[in-house]
Each structure stands twice: as C-alpha cells, then as structure tokens.
Short mmCIF file of C-alpha atoms and ligand atoms in Angstrom, two decimals:
data_model
loop_
_atom_site.label_atom_id
_atom_site.label_comp_id
_atom_site.label_asym_id
_atom_site.label_seq_id
_atom_site.Cartn_x
_atom_site.Cartn_y
_atom_site.Cartn_z
CA UNK A 1 -26.56 -16.64 -6.27
CA UNK A 2 -29.85 -15.47 -4.98
CA UNK A 3 -33.36 -16.69 -5.97
CA UNK A 4 -34.22 -15.30 -9.38
CA UNK A 5 -37.59 -13.79 -10.34
CA UNK A 6 -39.08 -15.83 -13.30
CA UNK A 7 -38.67 -12.73 -15.47
CA UNK A 8 -35.05 -12.10 -14.31
CA UNK A 9 -33.30 -9.92 -16.89
CA UNK A 10 -29.59 -9.49 -17.07
CA UNK A 11 -28.82 -5.78 -16.85
CA UNK A 12 -25.95 -3.64 -18.19
CA UNK A 13 -24.64 -2.10 -15.01
CA UNK A 14 -22.05 0.64 -14.50
CA UNK A 15 -20.30 0.79 -11.20
CA UNK A 16 -18.63 4.16 -10.44
CA UNK A 17 -15.66 3.58 -8.13
CA UNK A 18 -13.50 0.47 -7.93
CA UNK A 19 -12.52 0.36 -4.24
CA UNK A 20 -13.85 -2.40 -2.00
CA UNK A 21 -17.45 -1.25 -2.18
CA UNK A 22 -17.47 -1.11 -5.96
CA UNK A 23 -15.85 -4.50 -6.20
CA UNK A 24 -18.43 -6.03 -3.83
CA UNK A 25 -21.21 -4.82 -6.17
CA UNK A 26 -19.46 -5.61 -9.44
CA UNK A 27 -18.38 -9.18 -8.50
CA UNK A 28 -21.76 -10.10 -7.02
CA UNK A 29 -23.73 -8.72 -10.01
CA UNK A 30 -21.38 -10.40 -12.47
CA UNK A 31 -21.89 -13.71 -10.69
CA UNK A 32 -25.66 -13.15 -10.85
CA UNK A 33 -25.46 -12.87 -14.66
CA UNK A 34 -25.40 -9.12 -15.18
CA UNK A 35 -23.02 -7.35 -17.54
CA UNK A 36 -20.79 -5.04 -15.33
CA UNK A 37 -18.33 -2.25 -16.10
CA UNK A 38 -16.40 -0.51 -13.26
CA UNK A 39 -15.19 3.09 -13.78
CA UNK A 40 -12.28 3.90 -11.49
CA UNK A 41 -10.57 7.21 -11.58
CA UNK A 42 -7.22 5.99 -10.32
CA UNK A 43 -4.97 5.15 -13.26
CA UNK A 44 -2.81 2.57 -11.41
CA UNK A 45 -5.34 0.63 -9.36
CA UNK A 46 -5.69 0.52 -5.60
CA UNK A 47 -3.54 -2.47 -4.69
CA UNK A 48 -0.89 -1.81 -2.01
CA UNK A 49 -2.77 1.18 -0.63
CA UNK A 50 -4.98 -0.26 2.03
CA UNK A 51 -4.22 -1.35 5.56
CA UNK A 52 -6.28 -3.64 7.80
CA UNK A 53 -10.01 -4.05 8.08
CA UNK A 54 -11.87 -5.09 11.20
CA UNK A 55 -14.16 -7.56 9.42
CA UNK A 56 -17.85 -7.88 10.28
CA UNK A 57 -20.53 -10.40 9.28
CA UNK A 58 -21.68 -8.80 6.01
CA UNK A 59 -18.10 -8.88 4.72
CA UNK A 60 -17.84 -12.64 5.44
CA UNK A 61 -21.29 -13.11 3.76
CA UNK A 62 -20.15 -11.47 0.52
CA UNK A 63 -17.02 -13.53 0.46
CA UNK A 64 -18.96 -16.68 1.17
CA UNK A 65 -21.37 -16.02 -1.67
CA UNK A 66 -18.44 -15.47 -3.99
CA UNK A 67 -16.79 -18.72 -2.86
CA UNK A 68 -13.88 -16.78 -1.31
CA UNK A 69 -14.19 -17.54 2.40
CA UNK A 70 -10.46 -17.93 2.74
CA UNK A 71 -9.79 -14.36 1.63
CA UNK A 72 -10.72 -13.09 5.08
CA UNK A 73 -8.17 -15.45 6.70
CA UNK A 74 -5.22 -13.27 5.58
CA UNK A 75 -4.60 -10.81 8.33
CA UNK A 76 -2.83 -9.88 11.54
CA UNK A 77 -4.09 -11.08 14.88
CA UNK A 78 -4.10 -8.77 17.88
CA UNK A 79 -4.01 -11.07 20.95
CA UNK A 80 -5.63 -8.57 23.38
CA UNK A 81 -6.88 -5.03 23.93
CA UNK A 82 -5.12 -2.68 26.35
CA UNK A 83 -5.77 0.82 27.52
CA UNK A 84 -2.84 2.99 28.66
CA UNK A 85 -2.90 5.92 30.96
CA UNK A 86 -0.77 9.05 30.38
CA UNK A 87 2.18 7.54 32.15
CA UNK A 88 2.05 4.46 29.94
CA UNK A 89 0.69 2.07 32.58
CA UNK A 90 -1.83 -0.52 31.33
CA UNK A 91 -5.01 0.36 33.18
CA UNK A 92 -7.25 -2.11 31.41
CA UNK A 93 -6.70 -5.43 29.68
CA UNK A 94 -9.21 -7.49 27.71
CA UNK A 95 -7.89 -10.79 26.28
CA UNK A 96 -10.17 -10.92 23.24
CA UNK A 97 -8.19 -11.67 20.02
CA UNK A 98 -9.12 -9.84 16.89
CA UNK A 99 -7.98 -10.08 13.29
CA UNK A 100 -7.28 -7.13 10.99
CA UNK A 101 -8.00 -8.55 7.53
CA UNK A 102 -5.65 -7.44 4.78
CA UNK A 103 -7.40 -4.74 2.72
CA UNK A 104 -4.97 -5.31 -0.16
CA UNK A 105 -5.44 -9.04 -0.25
CA UNK A 106 -9.23 -8.63 -0.32
CA UNK A 107 -9.03 -6.02 -3.06
CA UNK A 108 -6.73 -8.07 -5.26
CA UNK A 109 -8.76 -11.24 -4.74
CA UNK A 110 -12.02 -9.52 -5.72
CA UNK A 111 -10.40 -7.66 -8.62
CA UNK A 112 -9.28 -11.01 -10.05
CA UNK A 113 -12.93 -11.93 -10.58
CA UNK A 114 -13.27 -9.22 -13.14
CA UNK A 115 -11.82 -9.11 -16.65
CA UNK A 116 -9.70 -6.07 -17.57
CA UNK A 117 -12.50 -4.80 -19.91
CA UNK A 118 -14.86 -4.94 -16.91
CA UNK A 119 -12.64 -2.70 -14.73
CA UNK A 120 -11.63 0.48 -16.48
CA UNK A 121 -8.80 2.30 -14.79
CA UNK A 122 -8.13 6.08 -15.35
CA UNK A 123 -11.85 6.75 -15.92
CA UNK A 124 -13.05 9.70 -13.76
CA UNK A 125 -16.74 10.06 -13.93
CA UNK A 126 -17.81 13.70 -14.16
CA UNK A 127 -21.55 13.33 -14.32
CA UNK A 128 -24.32 10.76 -14.26
CA UNK A 129 -27.70 11.32 -16.02
CA UNK A 130 -30.80 9.14 -15.93
CA UNK A 131 -34.44 8.89 -16.72
CA UNK A 132 -36.84 6.00 -16.18
CA UNK A 133 -35.44 3.97 -19.11
CA UNK A 134 -31.67 4.14 -18.80
CA UNK A 135 -28.70 5.91 -17.22
CA UNK A 136 -25.59 7.49 -18.67
CA UNK A 137 -22.03 7.84 -17.32
CA UNK A 138 -20.00 10.84 -18.58
CA UNK A 139 -16.23 10.60 -18.07
CA UNK A 140 -13.78 13.49 -17.95
CA UNK A 141 -12.20 12.45 -21.27
CA UNK A 142 -15.56 12.88 -22.99
CA UNK A 143 -16.56 9.21 -23.05
CA UNK A 144 -20.35 8.82 -22.61
CA UNK A 145 -21.82 5.32 -22.12
CA UNK A 146 -25.36 4.20 -21.57
CA UNK A 147 -26.44 1.46 -19.12
CA UNK A 148 -29.61 -0.02 -17.64
CA UNK A 149 -28.40 0.94 -14.14
CA UNK A 150 -25.59 3.03 -12.66
CA UNK A 151 -24.34 2.18 -9.14
CA UNK A 152 -22.49 4.89 -7.25
CA UNK A 153 -19.64 3.33 -5.24
CA UNK A 154 -17.53 6.47 -5.50
CA UNK A 155 -16.95 7.13 -1.84
CA UNK A 156 -17.54 10.03 0.55
CA UNK A 157 -17.11 12.76 -2.12
CA UNK A 158 -19.38 10.99 -4.58
CA UNK A 159 -20.23 12.51 -7.89
CA UNK A 160 -23.10 10.01 -8.36
CA UNK A 161 -24.62 11.26 -5.08
CA UNK A 162 -25.09 14.67 -6.72
CA UNK A 163 -27.55 13.14 -9.13
CA UNK A 164 -29.49 11.16 -6.52
CA UNK A 165 -29.53 13.90 -3.88
CA UNK A 166 -28.93 17.20 -5.74
CA UNK A 167 -30.07 19.39 -2.79
CA UNK A 168 -28.46 17.38 0.02
CA UNK A 169 -25.13 15.80 -0.96
CA UNK A 170 -22.68 17.59 1.40
CA UNK A 171 -20.83 15.88 4.28
CA UNK A 172 -21.05 17.61 7.65
CA UNK A 173 -17.75 18.02 9.49
CA UNK A 174 -18.28 17.00 13.07
CA UNK A 175 -15.54 19.03 14.83
CA UNK A 176 -12.81 16.44 15.22
CA UNK A 177 -10.40 14.73 12.96
CA UNK A 178 -7.88 11.91 12.97
CA UNK A 179 -4.24 12.23 12.43
CA UNK A 180 -2.97 8.86 11.08
CA UNK A 181 0.21 7.06 10.47
CA UNK A 182 1.26 3.66 9.10
CA UNK A 183 4.85 2.82 10.06
CA UNK A 184 6.88 -0.32 9.43
CA UNK A 185 6.92 -2.30 12.69
CA UNK A 186 10.75 -2.07 12.70
CA UNK A 187 10.57 1.77 12.83
CA UNK A 188 9.24 1.60 16.42
CA UNK A 189 11.90 1.74 19.18
CA UNK A 190 12.17 -1.37 21.33
CA UNK A 191 10.27 0.13 24.23
CA UNK A 192 7.35 1.26 22.10
CA UNK A 193 7.32 -2.07 20.24
CA UNK A 194 7.17 -4.03 23.55
CA UNK A 195 4.10 -2.07 24.61
CA UNK A 196 2.22 -1.69 21.31
CA UNK A 197 2.83 -4.70 19.02
CA UNK A 198 0.61 -7.82 18.93
CA UNK A 199 -2.31 -5.97 20.63
CA UNK A 200 -4.92 -3.32 20.10
CA UNK A 201 -3.92 -0.32 22.30
CA UNK A 202 -5.99 2.66 23.40
CA UNK A 203 -5.39 5.93 25.21
CA UNK A 204 -7.96 8.52 26.30
CA UNK A 205 -6.73 11.95 27.39
CA UNK A 206 -8.28 15.42 27.72
CA UNK A 207 -7.90 16.28 24.01
CA UNK A 208 -7.08 12.85 22.62
CA UNK A 209 -8.51 9.50 21.81
CA UNK A 210 -5.83 7.31 20.35
CA UNK A 211 -5.64 3.74 19.13
CA UNK A 212 -3.25 1.62 17.28
CA UNK A 213 -2.79 -1.89 15.97
CA UNK A 214 -0.69 -3.97 13.57
CA UNK A 215 -1.87 -4.36 9.94
CA UNK A 216 -0.40 -6.34 7.09
CA UNK A 217 2.45 -4.95 5.10
CA UNK A 218 2.01 -3.10 1.80
CA UNK A 219 1.45 -6.22 -0.35
CA UNK A 220 -0.59 -8.01 2.29
CA UNK A 221 2.43 -9.57 4.01
CA UNK A 222 1.53 -10.76 7.53
CA UNK A 223 4.90 -12.21 8.49
CA UNK A 224 6.93 -10.83 11.43
CA UNK A 225 9.01 -7.85 10.29
CA UNK A 226 6.77 -7.08 7.32
CA UNK A 227 3.80 -5.74 9.14
CA UNK A 228 2.98 -2.04 9.74
CA UNK A 229 1.78 -0.25 12.82
CA UNK A 230 -1.42 1.74 12.13
CA UNK A 231 -2.03 4.58 14.59
CA UNK A 232 -5.09 6.79 14.68
CA UNK A 233 -5.13 9.89 16.83
CA UNK A 234 -8.50 11.62 17.23
CA UNK A 235 -8.31 15.27 18.32
CA UNK A 236 -10.81 18.12 18.40
CA UNK A 237 -10.05 20.47 15.50
CA UNK A 238 -12.50 23.30 14.79
CA UNK A 239 -13.71 23.87 11.23
CA UNK A 240 -11.58 27.06 11.18
CA UNK A 241 -8.49 25.27 12.34
CA UNK A 242 -9.05 22.53 9.71
CA UNK A 243 -9.39 25.15 6.99
CA UNK A 244 -6.13 26.75 8.12
CA UNK A 245 -4.29 23.35 8.07
CA UNK A 246 -5.66 22.83 4.54
CA UNK A 247 -4.50 26.22 3.37
CA UNK A 248 -1.07 25.78 5.03
CA UNK A 249 -0.81 22.47 3.13
CA UNK A 250 -1.55 24.15 -0.19
CA UNK A 251 -5.02 22.70 -0.42
CA UNK A 252 -8.42 24.31 -0.75
CA UNK A 253 -9.78 25.52 2.58
CA UNK A 254 -12.90 23.36 2.02
CA UNK A 255 -10.91 20.10 1.75
CA UNK A 256 -11.21 17.76 4.72
CA UNK A 257 -8.39 15.27 4.29
CA UNK A 258 -4.66 15.21 3.61
CA UNK A 259 -2.83 12.26 1.98
CA UNK A 260 0.63 11.05 3.07
CA UNK A 261 3.12 13.60 1.90
CA UNK A 262 0.66 16.54 1.86
CA UNK A 263 1.49 17.94 5.27
CA UNK A 264 4.22 20.61 5.34
CA UNK A 265 7.29 20.00 7.53
CA UNK A 266 6.43 22.74 10.12
CA UNK A 267 2.99 21.22 10.74
CA UNK A 268 4.49 17.70 11.00
CA UNK A 269 6.93 19.04 13.61
CA UNK A 270 4.16 20.70 15.57
CA UNK A 271 2.19 17.39 15.57
CA UNK A 272 5.32 15.52 16.80
CA UNK A 273 5.81 18.08 19.63
CA UNK A 274 2.11 17.73 20.59
CA UNK A 275 2.43 13.97 20.65
CA UNK A 276 5.42 14.07 22.97
CA UNK A 277 3.58 16.57 25.27
CA UNK A 278 0.21 14.80 25.35
CA UNK A 279 0.55 11.10 24.71
CA UNK A 280 1.93 8.07 26.55
CA UNK A 281 5.61 7.58 25.47
CA UNK A 282 4.86 4.49 23.29
CA UNK A 283 2.17 6.29 21.26
CA UNK A 284 4.33 9.43 21.01
CA UNK A 285 7.13 7.27 19.58
CA UNK A 286 4.72 5.85 16.98
CA UNK A 287 3.68 9.41 15.90
CA UNK A 288 7.33 10.54 15.76
CA UNK A 289 8.26 7.42 13.64
CA UNK A 290 5.85 8.46 10.86
CA UNK A 291 7.53 10.71 8.33
CA UNK A 292 4.29 11.54 6.52
CA UNK A 293 1.30 11.74 8.83
CA UNK A 294 -2.03 12.20 7.13
CA UNK A 295 -5.27 13.67 8.20
CA UNK A 296 -8.89 12.70 7.85
CA UNK A 297 -11.67 15.08 8.93
CA UNK A 298 -14.51 13.10 10.47
CA UNK A 299 -17.81 13.76 8.71
CA UNK A 300 -21.43 12.59 8.86
CA UNK A 301 -23.64 12.04 5.90
CA UNK A 302 -26.71 9.90 5.06
CA UNK A 303 -28.39 10.45 1.72
CA UNK A 304 -32.11 11.35 1.88
CA UNK A 305 -32.74 8.58 -0.67
CA UNK A 306 -30.51 5.90 -2.12
CA UNK A 307 -32.06 5.71 -5.61
CA UNK A 308 -33.32 8.05 -8.32
CA UNK A 309 -34.51 6.83 -11.67
CA UNK A 310 -31.94 4.19 -12.63
CA UNK A 311 -29.15 5.30 -10.30
CA UNK A 312 -28.27 3.68 -6.92
CA UNK A 313 -25.91 4.72 -4.12
CA UNK A 314 -23.88 2.21 -2.08
CA UNK A 315 -21.06 2.32 0.49
CA UNK A 316 -19.66 5.66 1.52
CA UNK A 317 -21.45 7.33 -1.42
CA UNK A 318 -24.75 6.46 0.31
CA UNK A 319 -23.72 7.21 3.92
CA UNK A 320 -20.46 8.02 5.61
CA UNK A 321 -20.32 6.36 9.01
CA UNK A 322 -17.82 7.35 11.67
CA UNK A 323 -14.69 5.14 11.79
CA UNK A 324 -15.42 4.23 15.46
CA UNK A 325 -18.09 1.82 14.14
CA UNK A 326 -15.48 -0.08 12.10
CA UNK A 327 -18.40 -0.79 9.78
CA UNK A 328 -17.60 1.17 6.66
CA UNK A 329 -16.59 -1.89 4.56
CA UNK A 330 -19.27 -4.15 6.15
CA UNK A 331 -21.94 -1.59 5.33
CA UNK A 332 -20.74 -1.47 1.71
CA UNK A 333 -20.82 -5.30 1.65
CA UNK A 334 -24.36 -5.37 3.01
CA UNK A 335 -25.41 -2.82 0.36
CA UNK A 336 -23.97 -4.99 -2.41
CA UNK A 337 -25.71 -8.10 -1.12
CA UNK A 338 -29.06 -6.29 -0.79
CA UNK A 339 -28.76 -4.97 -4.38
CA UNK A 340 -27.90 -8.38 -5.76
CA UNK A 341 -30.83 -9.97 -3.89
CA UNK A 342 -33.35 -7.32 -4.95
CA UNK A 343 -32.32 -7.45 -8.64
CA UNK A 344 -32.58 -11.24 -8.52
CA UNK A 345 -36.02 -11.25 -6.98
CA UNK A 346 -37.91 -8.32 -8.39
CA UNK A 347 -38.43 -6.41 -11.65
CA UNK A 348 -36.09 -3.40 -11.77
CA UNK A 349 -38.33 -0.72 -10.42
CA UNK A 350 -39.48 -2.82 -7.46
CA UNK A 351 -35.94 -3.99 -6.85
CA UNK A 352 -34.67 -0.42 -6.53
CA UNK A 353 -37.53 0.58 -4.22
CA UNK A 354 -36.82 -2.45 -1.99
CA UNK A 355 -33.13 -1.64 -1.90
CA UNK A 356 -33.86 1.93 -1.08
CA UNK A 357 -36.07 1.35 1.88
CA UNK A 358 -34.06 -1.58 3.33
CA UNK A 359 -30.65 -0.09 3.11
CA UNK A 360 -31.61 3.52 4.03
CA UNK A 361 -32.80 2.17 7.34
CA UNK A 362 -29.45 0.35 7.89
CA UNK A 363 -27.46 3.40 6.83
CA UNK A 364 -29.34 5.59 9.33
CA UNK A 365 -28.94 3.08 12.13
CA UNK A 366 -25.17 2.65 11.61
CA UNK A 367 -24.63 6.38 11.21
CA UNK A 368 -26.57 7.01 14.50
CA UNK A 369 -24.44 4.33 16.22
CA UNK A 370 -21.38 6.28 15.07
CA UNK A 371 -22.73 9.50 16.49
CA UNK A 372 -23.41 7.80 19.82
CA UNK A 373 -19.86 6.43 19.88
CA UNK A 374 -18.59 9.89 19.14
CA UNK A 375 -20.38 11.25 22.19
CA UNK A 376 -18.32 8.94 24.40
CA UNK A 377 -15.03 10.50 23.22
CA UNK A 378 -13.15 12.28 26.05
CA UNK A 379 -13.37 15.66 24.29
CA UNK A 380 -17.01 15.24 23.10
CA UNK A 381 -18.27 18.16 25.19
CA UNK A 382 -15.90 20.54 23.35
CA UNK A 383 -17.01 19.74 19.79
C1 LIG B 401 -7.18 2.92 -0.98
C2 LIG B 401 -8.13 2.68 0.17
C3 LIG B 401 -7.73 2.01 1.30
C4 LIG B 401 -8.61 1.73 2.38
N1 LIG B 401 -8.17 1.07 3.46
C5 LIG B 401 -9.00 0.88 4.44
C6 LIG B 401 -8.54 0.17 5.64
O1 LIG B 401 -7.41 -0.22 5.73
N2 LIG B 401 -9.46 -0.01 6.63
C7 LIG B 401 -10.71 0.41 6.60
O2 LIG B 401 -11.53 0.22 7.52
N3 LIG B 401 -11.15 1.05 5.50
C8 LIG B 401 -10.39 1.33 4.49
N4 LIG B 401 -10.80 1.96 3.40
C9 LIG B 401 -12.22 2.40 3.39
C10 LIG B 401 -13.13 1.25 3.23
O3 LIG B 401 -12.69 0.49 2.19
C11 LIG B 401 -14.47 1.91 2.89
O4 LIG B 401 -15.11 2.49 4.05
C12 LIG B 401 -15.49 0.88 2.41
O5 LIG B 401 -14.84 -0.10 1.70
C13 LIG B 401 -16.53 1.53 1.59
O6 LIG B 401 -15.87 2.41 0.81
P1 LIG B 401 -16.38 2.72 -0.71
O7 LIG B 401 -15.87 1.64 -1.59
O8 LIG B 401 -17.79 3.02 -0.70
O9 LIG B 401 -15.59 4.06 -1.01
P2 LIG B 401 -14.03 4.36 -1.12
O10 LIG B 401 -13.22 3.30 -0.46
O11 LIG B 401 -13.83 5.77 -0.74
O12 LIG B 401 -13.80 4.19 -2.66
C14 LIG B 401 -14.29 5.04 -3.60
C15 LIG B 401 -13.63 4.71 -4.96
O13 LIG B 401 -14.24 5.48 -5.95
C16 LIG B 401 -13.22 6.09 -6.72
N5 LIG B 401 -13.80 7.32 -7.22
C17 LIG B 401 -14.17 8.45 -6.47
N6 LIG B 401 -14.70 9.33 -7.28
C18 LIG B 401 -14.71 8.80 -8.56
C19 LIG B 401 -15.10 9.32 -9.84
N7 LIG B 401 -15.66 10.52 -9.94
N8 LIG B 401 -15.00 8.54 -10.88
C20 LIG B 401 -14.41 7.26 -10.79
N9 LIG B 401 -13.98 6.73 -9.56
C21 LIG B 401 -14.15 7.57 -8.56
C22 LIG B 401 -12.08 6.29 -5.81
O14 LIG B 401 -10.83 6.45 -6.46
C23 LIG B 401 -12.12 5.03 -4.93
O15 LIG B 401 -11.47 3.97 -5.52
C24 LIG B 401 -9.94 2.21 2.33
C25 LIG B 401 -10.39 2.91 1.13
C26 LIG B 401 -9.49 3.13 0.14
C27 LIG B 401 -9.94 3.82 -1.16
#
C-alpha cells in the first residue's frame, strides 16, 4: 500500500469494466481500504477468453504490490525470435527468450481478490453522471447507484469516456487491421509446427506484417499439447473496405472488429486464398488451420483529459495504443498504480488532478510510440 495522506478517506468507488484494467484498479483500491464495486457487462465472466500477454514492468509492479509476483510466472516461453522471407527461409535470428504470460491465469488470480458482491456480472453501464460531490452509474436494467468516484475501465468503446470527453470520444481508424487466429498447437501440420513453435516468428511482405507465437491454452495450460498458436496478420484495409467486410458479416458498417465466428464462410475462404498466395508456407498453414479468424481494426485514441468531476478514465478507455507497443495491459497497470498512489497521498480533488496530468503524459507518449512503430510497417506508405 502507498503512503497515506493524514486525512485519507476511504471512498466508495465504482469501476466500469472488469477486464484486466478494471481488476488492476479494483484490487489495488480495495487493498488500500476503499469500498469497490465492479460493473461488468459480460454475464459469464472473462475467464478462458484471453491469450498471452507480453508483460512489462508496470504489470509486474501491480502484481508485486498485491503480493502476487508468482502470477506472472505462468506462461509460455519463446526461446528466440526469427524472421522469415517469402520462401520460408529464416533471414534473421535473435536468441532472446520471452515469456507470454497467461491472460486467463492473471484474470482469475486478480478476480479471486474480490468478493462476488464486489464484482457484478451482467451489468452493462449505459450512462455515467457526476458533479463535484458524487458520481452515478446507470445500468441498462434501470439500476442507478451513487459513488464518490467512478473509474472507467470499459475499454476502447468506453461509455464512461463519453462523459469525460463528450466532444472527443471517437477512435480514429488508421487504415490497417489485423486478422487474427488462435489455433490448438496440434492443428498445425508438422512442417509448420517445426518452423513456428517455441519461437516468436515474423514476416514482412509488400502488403503484410505477420507475427505469431505460442500462448497458453484456454484455461491457462502451458503444457506441451495444450498450448495455442496465436497469429496476427496486419494488412492495409481502407475504411471503405472495412465497412464492406462489416456489412458482409451482418454488422454495422461503423463497427471495427469481428469476433470469432462472425466472419462469413466466403470471406474466410478469400482470406485463406490470400494467405496461400502471399505468406510463407508455415504462416499460410496457420491461417488455414483457423476455422474462425477474427478481425481487429487498428485505431488511435487519446482522451483530451482523463478526469471530469468525479469520473476517471484508465486503460483502453483513456487511450488506445497500437498493439505493436505490446503495452496495452502495462499501461492499464500503470494507470491503476498511479490512481492508487494519488488517492493515498492527496485529498480527492488534488488526487484526480495529479492522476490526470501524470497519466495523460504517459498515454500520449505510448500512443506516439505506437504511431512511430506503425510507420515502420512495410505497407505504411499506402495507408
Ligand atoms: C477477453 C479479453 C482478452 C484479452 N486478451 C489479451 C491478450 O491475450 N493479450 C493482450 O495483449 N491483450 C489482451 N487483451 C487486451 C488487454 O487486456 C487490454 O489492452 C488491457 O488489459 C487494457 O484493457 P482494458 O481493461 O482497459 O479494456 P478491455 O480489455 O477492452 O476491457 C474492457 C472491459 O469492459 C467491459 N465493458 C465494456 N463496456 C462496458 C459497459 N458499458 N458496462 C460494463 N462493462 C463494460 C468489457 O466487457 C470488458 O470486460 C484482452 C482483453 C479482453 C477483454
């Protein structure tokens, strides 16, 4: 726990969103002595849905403060990084091992620190209201509850963001997207498995940036045979093409992502044909092995401010950073630590002002880093 101001006051805090970012905030603030309630729209919880996280320092710091250092030990180790050329030849090799921490294990470990009445499933927040004395959470079932502070940890399409930044809450599509897949390692043919497994692999082609690595199995299993191969294929897709894919998938043209199972068969077959035509054989095999590829449009967003009255933004609600940074979860962890520290040290108004200025600077820096990384993609000049 952080140093407390002599007039430390335990607060009633609502956290909107119960993914990793929401759990970082809720568990730290609970440990600090605040009264927390998480509102999560999913009715079944998020266990068994994540994959592997490339962990960074802020993530380790949160776990350390919670006394959970060992939670980051559960993961899959990639022994080296390789880059393939179009023919499948390894053109670069870097023997730096890296661990992909189990998202599920982390989520379950953090969730266990909260009681069931502190983590409300099936509660979609429709609106947040606030003045300088309190904040209210309004759920879609009509439930309205009042708190001293509301924390938005509700991700890239945040409802809470609309209160904090009513005139500037829209993500900007950047002109490329990722096709993604997560296949049981046993679904890869022997040749592809020999090239791809146990390592981080990359390929850069004229219209492609592809990477793939092993992640734990659905329940966090890291044993041989239980792991999954996670592939990520970045391709330039114009806003018009993305809108067409959404419409063809029965979604609104303004949507920017498709979940597993959303993609119609004819588009999946087109993707497979493109993979065979454009990728090294091992990566093409990984794409073909995925029955339900999913899509994530890459967007940029940094909120103009992170607080308004008694409402605070954290994680992806505050700023969406490009996946190349591998810092989404770490940034959310850093936000949670900063909020905990500020509330422990300062009266509420000063705490929120400190959080706002400190974390907005970090959000801008990480977002700009992501934009710079995006410029180094092989197709950057076309987007
Ligand atoms: C299921 C899942 C799996 C992930 N797996 C990985 C991974 O393997 N590797 C990786 O690097 N990153 C992963 N991420 C992303 C990573 O966790 C985030 O970048 C980072 O943790 C910060 O995200 P966040 O918690 O701010 O937002 P998100 O992870 O997007 O979570 C937002 C949460 O808010 C909930 N929510 C949204 N709107 C509302 C509402 N109106 N009312 C109530 N609840 C709402 C959502 O259901 C979700 O649980 C995953 C995210 C999710 C949700």
